[in-house]
Short mmCIF file of C-alpha atoms in Angstrom, two decimals:
data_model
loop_
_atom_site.label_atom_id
_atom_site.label_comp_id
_atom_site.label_asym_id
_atom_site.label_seq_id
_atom_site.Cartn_x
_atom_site.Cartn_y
_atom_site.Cartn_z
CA UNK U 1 -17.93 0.40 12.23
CA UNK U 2 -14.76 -0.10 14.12
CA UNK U 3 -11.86 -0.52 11.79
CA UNK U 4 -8.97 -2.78 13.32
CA UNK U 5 -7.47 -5.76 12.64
CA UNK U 6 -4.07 -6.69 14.33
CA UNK U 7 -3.65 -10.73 14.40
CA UNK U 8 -1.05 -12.20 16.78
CA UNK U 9 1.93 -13.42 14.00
CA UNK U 10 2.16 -9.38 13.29
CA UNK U 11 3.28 -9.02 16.76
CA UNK U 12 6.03 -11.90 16.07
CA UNK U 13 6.73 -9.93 12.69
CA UNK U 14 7.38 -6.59 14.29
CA UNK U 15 9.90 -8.51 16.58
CA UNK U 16 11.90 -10.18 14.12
CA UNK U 17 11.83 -6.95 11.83
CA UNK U 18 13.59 -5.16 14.84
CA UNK U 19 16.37 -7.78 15.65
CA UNK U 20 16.90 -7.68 12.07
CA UNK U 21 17.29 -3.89 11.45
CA UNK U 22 20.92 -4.15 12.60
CA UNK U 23 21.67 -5.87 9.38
CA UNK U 24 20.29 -3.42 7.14
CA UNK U 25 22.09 -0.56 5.36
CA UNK U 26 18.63 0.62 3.87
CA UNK U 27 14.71 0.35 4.94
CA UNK U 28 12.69 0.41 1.35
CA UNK U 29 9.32 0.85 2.49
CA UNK U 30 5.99 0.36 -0.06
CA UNK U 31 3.00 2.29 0.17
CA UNK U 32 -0.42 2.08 -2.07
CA UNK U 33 -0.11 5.26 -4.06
CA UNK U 34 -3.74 5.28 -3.48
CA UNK U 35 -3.53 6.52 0.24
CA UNK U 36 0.31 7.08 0.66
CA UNK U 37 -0.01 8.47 4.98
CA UNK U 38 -2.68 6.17 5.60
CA UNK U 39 -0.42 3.44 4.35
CA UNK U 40 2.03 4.21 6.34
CA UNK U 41 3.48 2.09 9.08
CA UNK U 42 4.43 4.65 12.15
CA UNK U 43 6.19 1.56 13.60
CA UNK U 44 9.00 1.70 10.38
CA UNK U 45 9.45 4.74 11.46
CA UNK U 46 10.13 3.81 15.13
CA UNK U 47 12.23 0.81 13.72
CA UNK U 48 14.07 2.70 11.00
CA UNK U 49 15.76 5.26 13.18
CA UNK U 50 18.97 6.47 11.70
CA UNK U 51 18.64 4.11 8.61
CA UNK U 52 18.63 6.24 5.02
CA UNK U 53 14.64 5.34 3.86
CA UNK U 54 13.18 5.10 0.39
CA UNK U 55 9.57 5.18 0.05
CA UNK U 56 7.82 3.42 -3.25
CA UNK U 57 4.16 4.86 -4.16
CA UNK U 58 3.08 1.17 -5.20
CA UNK U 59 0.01 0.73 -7.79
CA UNK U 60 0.70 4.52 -9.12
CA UNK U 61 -1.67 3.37 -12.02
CA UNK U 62 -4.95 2.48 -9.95
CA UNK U 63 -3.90 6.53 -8.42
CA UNK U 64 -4.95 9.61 -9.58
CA UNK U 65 -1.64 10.47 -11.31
CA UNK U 66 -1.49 14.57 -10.41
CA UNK U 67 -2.62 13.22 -6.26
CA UNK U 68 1.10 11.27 -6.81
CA UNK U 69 3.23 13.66 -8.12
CA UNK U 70 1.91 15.93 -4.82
CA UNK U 71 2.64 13.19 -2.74
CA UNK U 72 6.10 12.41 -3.95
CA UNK U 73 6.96 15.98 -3.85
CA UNK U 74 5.52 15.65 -0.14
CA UNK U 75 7.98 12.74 0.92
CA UNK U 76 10.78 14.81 -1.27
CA UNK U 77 10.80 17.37 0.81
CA UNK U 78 11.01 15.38 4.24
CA UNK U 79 14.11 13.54 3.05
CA UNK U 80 13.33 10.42 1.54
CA UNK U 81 13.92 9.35 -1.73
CA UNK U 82 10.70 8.62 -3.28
CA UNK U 83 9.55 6.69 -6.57
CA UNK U 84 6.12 5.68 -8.22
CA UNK U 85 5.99 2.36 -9.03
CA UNK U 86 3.50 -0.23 -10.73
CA UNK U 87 5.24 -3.65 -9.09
CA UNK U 88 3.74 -5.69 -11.78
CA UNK U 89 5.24 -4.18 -14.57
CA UNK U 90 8.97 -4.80 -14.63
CA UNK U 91 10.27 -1.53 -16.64
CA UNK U 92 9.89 1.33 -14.03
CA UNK U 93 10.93 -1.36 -11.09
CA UNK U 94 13.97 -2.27 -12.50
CA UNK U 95 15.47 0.89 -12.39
CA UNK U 96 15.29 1.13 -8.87
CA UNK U 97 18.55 -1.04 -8.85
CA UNK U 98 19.91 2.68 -9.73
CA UNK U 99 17.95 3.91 -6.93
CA UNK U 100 19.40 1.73 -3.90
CA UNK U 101 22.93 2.59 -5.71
CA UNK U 102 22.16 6.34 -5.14
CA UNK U 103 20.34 5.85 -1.57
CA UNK U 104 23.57 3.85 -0.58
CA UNK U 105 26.50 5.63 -1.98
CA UNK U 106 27.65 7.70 1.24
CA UNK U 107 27.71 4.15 3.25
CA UNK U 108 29.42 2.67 0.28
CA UNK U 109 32.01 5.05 -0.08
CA UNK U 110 32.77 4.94 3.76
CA UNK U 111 33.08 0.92 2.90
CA UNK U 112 35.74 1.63 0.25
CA UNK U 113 37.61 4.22 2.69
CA UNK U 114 37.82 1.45 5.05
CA UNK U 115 38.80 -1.31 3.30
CA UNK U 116 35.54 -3.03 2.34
CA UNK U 117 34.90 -3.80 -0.84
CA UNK U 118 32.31 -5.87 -2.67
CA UNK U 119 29.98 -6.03 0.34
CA UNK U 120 26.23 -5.70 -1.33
CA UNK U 121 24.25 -3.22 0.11
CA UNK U 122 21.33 -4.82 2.27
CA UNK U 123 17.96 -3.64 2.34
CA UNK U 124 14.81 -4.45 3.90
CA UNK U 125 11.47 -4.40 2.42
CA UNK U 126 8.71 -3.60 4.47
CA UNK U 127 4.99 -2.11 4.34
CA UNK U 128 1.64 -2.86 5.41
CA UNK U 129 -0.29 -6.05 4.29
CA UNK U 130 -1.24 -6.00 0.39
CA UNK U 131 0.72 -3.08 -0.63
CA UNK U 132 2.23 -5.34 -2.71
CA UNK U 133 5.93 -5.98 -1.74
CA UNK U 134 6.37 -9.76 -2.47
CA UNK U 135 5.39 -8.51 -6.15
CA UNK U 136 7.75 -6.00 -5.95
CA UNK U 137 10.49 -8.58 -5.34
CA UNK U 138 9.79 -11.18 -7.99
CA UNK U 139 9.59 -7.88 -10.44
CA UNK U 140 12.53 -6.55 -9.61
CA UNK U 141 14.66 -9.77 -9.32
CA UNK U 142 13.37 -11.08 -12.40
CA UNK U 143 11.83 -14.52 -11.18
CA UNK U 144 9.41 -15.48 -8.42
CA UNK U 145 11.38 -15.15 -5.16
CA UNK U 146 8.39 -15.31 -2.95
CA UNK U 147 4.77 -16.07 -2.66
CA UNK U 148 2.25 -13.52 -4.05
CA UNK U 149 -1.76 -12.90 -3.47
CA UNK U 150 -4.64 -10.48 -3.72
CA UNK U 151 -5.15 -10.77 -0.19
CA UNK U 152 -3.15 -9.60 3.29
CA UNK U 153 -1.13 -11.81 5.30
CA UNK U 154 0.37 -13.79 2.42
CA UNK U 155 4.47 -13.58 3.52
CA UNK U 156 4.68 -15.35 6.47
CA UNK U 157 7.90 -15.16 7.36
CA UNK U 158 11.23 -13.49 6.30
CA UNK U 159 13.36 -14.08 3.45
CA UNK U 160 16.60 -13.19 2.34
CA UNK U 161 16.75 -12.78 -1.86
CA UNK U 162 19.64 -11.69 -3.59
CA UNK U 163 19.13 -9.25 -6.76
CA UNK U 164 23.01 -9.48 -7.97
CA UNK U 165 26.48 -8.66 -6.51
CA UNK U 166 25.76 -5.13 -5.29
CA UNK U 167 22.36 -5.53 -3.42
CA UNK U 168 20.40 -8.33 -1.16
CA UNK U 169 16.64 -7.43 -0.33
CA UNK U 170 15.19 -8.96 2.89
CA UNK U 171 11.08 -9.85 2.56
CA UNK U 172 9.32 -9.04 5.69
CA UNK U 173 5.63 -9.64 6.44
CA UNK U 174 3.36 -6.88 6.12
CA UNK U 175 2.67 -5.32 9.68
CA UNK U 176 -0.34 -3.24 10.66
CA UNK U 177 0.36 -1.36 13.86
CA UNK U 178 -2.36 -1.88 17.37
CA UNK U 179 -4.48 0.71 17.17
CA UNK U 180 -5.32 3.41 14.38
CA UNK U 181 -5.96 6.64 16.38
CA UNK U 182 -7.90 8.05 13.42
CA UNK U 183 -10.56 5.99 12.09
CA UNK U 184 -10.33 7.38 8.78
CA UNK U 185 -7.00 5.60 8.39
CA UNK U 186 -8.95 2.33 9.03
CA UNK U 187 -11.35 3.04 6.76
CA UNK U 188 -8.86 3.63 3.96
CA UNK U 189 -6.98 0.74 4.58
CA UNK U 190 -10.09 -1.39 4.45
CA UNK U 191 -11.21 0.17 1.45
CA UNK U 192 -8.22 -1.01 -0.66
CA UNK U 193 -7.94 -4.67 1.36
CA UNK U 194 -5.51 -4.39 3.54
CA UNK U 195 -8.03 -4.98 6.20
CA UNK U 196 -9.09 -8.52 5.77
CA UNK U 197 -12.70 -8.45 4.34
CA UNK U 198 -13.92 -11.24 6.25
CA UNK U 199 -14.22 -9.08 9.73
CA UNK U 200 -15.87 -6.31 7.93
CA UNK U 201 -19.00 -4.92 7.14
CA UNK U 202 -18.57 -4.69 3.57
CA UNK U 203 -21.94 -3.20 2.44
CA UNK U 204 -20.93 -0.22 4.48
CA UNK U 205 -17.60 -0.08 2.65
CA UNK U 206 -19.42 0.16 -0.53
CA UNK U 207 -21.70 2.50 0.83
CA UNK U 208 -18.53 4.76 2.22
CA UNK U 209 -16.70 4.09 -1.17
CA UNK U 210 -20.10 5.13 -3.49
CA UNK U 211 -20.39 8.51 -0.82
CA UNK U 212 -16.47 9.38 -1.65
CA UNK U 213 -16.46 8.71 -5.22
CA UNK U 214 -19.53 10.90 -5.51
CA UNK U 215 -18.30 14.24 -3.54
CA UNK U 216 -14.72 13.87 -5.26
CA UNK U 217 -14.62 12.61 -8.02
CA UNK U 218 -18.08 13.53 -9.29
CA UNK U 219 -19.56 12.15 -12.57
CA UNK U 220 -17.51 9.00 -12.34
CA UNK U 221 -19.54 6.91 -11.11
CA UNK U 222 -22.49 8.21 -14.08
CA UNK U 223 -20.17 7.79 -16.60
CA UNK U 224 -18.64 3.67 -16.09
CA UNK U 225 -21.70 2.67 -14.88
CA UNK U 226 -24.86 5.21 -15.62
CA UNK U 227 -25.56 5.63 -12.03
CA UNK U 228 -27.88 9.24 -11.35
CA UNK U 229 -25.43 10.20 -8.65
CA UNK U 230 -27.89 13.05 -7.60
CA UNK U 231 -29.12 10.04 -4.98
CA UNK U 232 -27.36 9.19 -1.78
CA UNK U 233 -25.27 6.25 -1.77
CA UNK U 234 -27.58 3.55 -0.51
CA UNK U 235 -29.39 4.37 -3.98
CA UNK U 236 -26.43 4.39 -5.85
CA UNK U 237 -25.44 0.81 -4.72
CA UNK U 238 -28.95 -0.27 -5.60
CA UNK U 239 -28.24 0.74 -9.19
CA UNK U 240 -24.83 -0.54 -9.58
CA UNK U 241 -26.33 -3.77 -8.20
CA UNK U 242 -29.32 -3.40 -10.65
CA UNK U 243 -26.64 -2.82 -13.41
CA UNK U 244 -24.23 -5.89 -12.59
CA UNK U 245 -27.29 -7.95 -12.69
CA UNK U 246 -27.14 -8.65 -8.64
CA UNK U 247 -30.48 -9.58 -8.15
CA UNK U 248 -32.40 -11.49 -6.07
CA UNK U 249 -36.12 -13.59 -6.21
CA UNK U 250 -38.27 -10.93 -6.73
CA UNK U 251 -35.37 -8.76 -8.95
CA UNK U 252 -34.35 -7.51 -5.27
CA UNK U 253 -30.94 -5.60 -5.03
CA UNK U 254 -28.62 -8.38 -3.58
CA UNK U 255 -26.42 -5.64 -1.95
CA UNK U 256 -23.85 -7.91 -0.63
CA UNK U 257 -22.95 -9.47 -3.76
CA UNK U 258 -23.24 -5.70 -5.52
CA UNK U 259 -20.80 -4.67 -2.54
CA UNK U 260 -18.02 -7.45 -3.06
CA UNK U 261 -18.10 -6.45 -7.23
CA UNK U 262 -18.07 -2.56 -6.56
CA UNK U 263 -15.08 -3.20 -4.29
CA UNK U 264 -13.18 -5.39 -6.87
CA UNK U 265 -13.83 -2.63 -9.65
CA UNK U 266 -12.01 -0.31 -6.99
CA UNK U 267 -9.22 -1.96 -5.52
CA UNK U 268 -8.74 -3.34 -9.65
CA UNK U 269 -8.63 0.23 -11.17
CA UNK U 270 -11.84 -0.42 -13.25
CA UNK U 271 -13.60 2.63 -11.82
CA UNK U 272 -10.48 5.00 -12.72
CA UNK U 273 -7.91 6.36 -11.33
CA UNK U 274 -8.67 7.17 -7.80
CA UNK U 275 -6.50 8.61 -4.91
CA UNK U 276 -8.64 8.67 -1.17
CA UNK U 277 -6.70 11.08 0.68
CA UNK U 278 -4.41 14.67 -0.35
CA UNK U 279 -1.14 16.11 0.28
CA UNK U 280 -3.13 18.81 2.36
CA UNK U 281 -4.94 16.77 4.68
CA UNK U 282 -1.50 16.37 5.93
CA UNK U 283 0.45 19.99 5.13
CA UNK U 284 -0.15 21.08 8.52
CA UNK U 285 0.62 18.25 10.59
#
């Protein structure tokens, strides 16, 4: 299966995302914890040149907590300053007030130097589809700024919202870029729904997800849902199908209904803490 998806108001988001970059002092870009590179926009990078960057893991809780702390050492060390997050909760997010202070404070001391005081520091927000920024916002602002869903391509357009005197965020759609050169990156970012699931296969995203879990996180499949995982994966959908009571006349497997559930269970946490890719997939790069 071909893994793309790259719908024509992502091209107008791009656009307005780079006539808007002028007006930002600071890019904060969001990334599911659960595949932090893979998540990654290259075209932030492209658009962020020269602006300081702060990268969020986003849904640290559905990740496989020791796989983050690797990863944020990872971005550490290239320069960015780096948080986990869980956008629903408001406790950890609200402290990254402090965060944009610290990000900000060599541009806001050359304000002060040249007169300019009380100017709030503006940042954008940015990050592929369903990573979860428009959450992110309403958390951190206290009060539902924008529009929020468990689906991509839910911000439409941007929007300015400011937190308090010191600092303005700007919402920007989520972007996907034209054309993932490794199809593993697809694959990833279809796995936790940032690929609609409409134009995919999704049996054989269950069936990719049930061969993963198995070869890396053995036993956890066995132990939420009593699944022999000494089968291959076609089996083990049968049985998780067989166990959520996705049957069909006959008691046949109705795989397509067992592949939407196993999906949920993933993308919701309810399988366990997961991450899909490692710090040294990427150490050599």
């Amino acid at each position: 299966m071909i893994y793309q998806w790259y719908p024509g108001h992502m091209t107008k988001a791009r656009r307005m995302m780079q006539e808007n970059i002028k007006l930002i002092d600071l890019i904060i870009e969001l990334v599911d914890a659960r595949i932090p590179m893979s998540s990654r926009n290259p075209d932030i990078d492209e658009l962020g040149k020269n602006k300081t960057r702060m990268l969020l893991l986003n849904k640290a809780d559905l990740a496989d907590e020791r796989q983050t702390d690797a990863w944020v050492d990872f971005f550490q060390a290239q320069g960015y300053f780096v948080m986990k997050i869980n956008s629903k909760k408001s406790g950890g997010v609200r402290s990254i007030q402090n965060e944009i202070q610290k990000a900000c404070s060599e541009k806001m001391e050359r304000d002060r130097k040249r007169g300019i005081q009380n100017r709030p520091v503006r940042a954008m927000v940015a990050g592929i589809p369903n990573v979860g920024k428009s959450t992110f916002i309403n958390t951190v602002a206290g009060k539902a700024c924008t529009k929020t869903g468990n689906k991509p391509g839910v911000t439409k357009g941007k929007q300015w919202i400011r937190l308090n005197k010191t600092v303005e965020l700007l919402d920007t759609p989520g972007i996907l870029w034209p054309k993932f050169e490794d199809q593993k990156v697809g694959l990833r970012l279809a796995l936790i729904g940032s690929i609609r699931d409409e134009i995919m296969n999704i049996e054989e995203l269950a069936l990719e997800l049930a061969a993963f879990l198995m070869d890396v996180y053995p036993g956890i499949l066995a132990e939420k849902y009593g699944i022999h995982e000494k089968k291959d994966s076609y089996a083990c959908l049968k049985e998780f199908a067989e166990c959520r009571k996705c049957l069909l006349k006959g008691n046949e497997p109705d795989l397509r209904k067992a592949s939407v559930l196993f999906l949920d269970d993933f993308r919701n946490g309810r399988i366990g803490s997961v991450t899909l890719e490692t710090v040294k997939e990427y150490e050599n790069d």
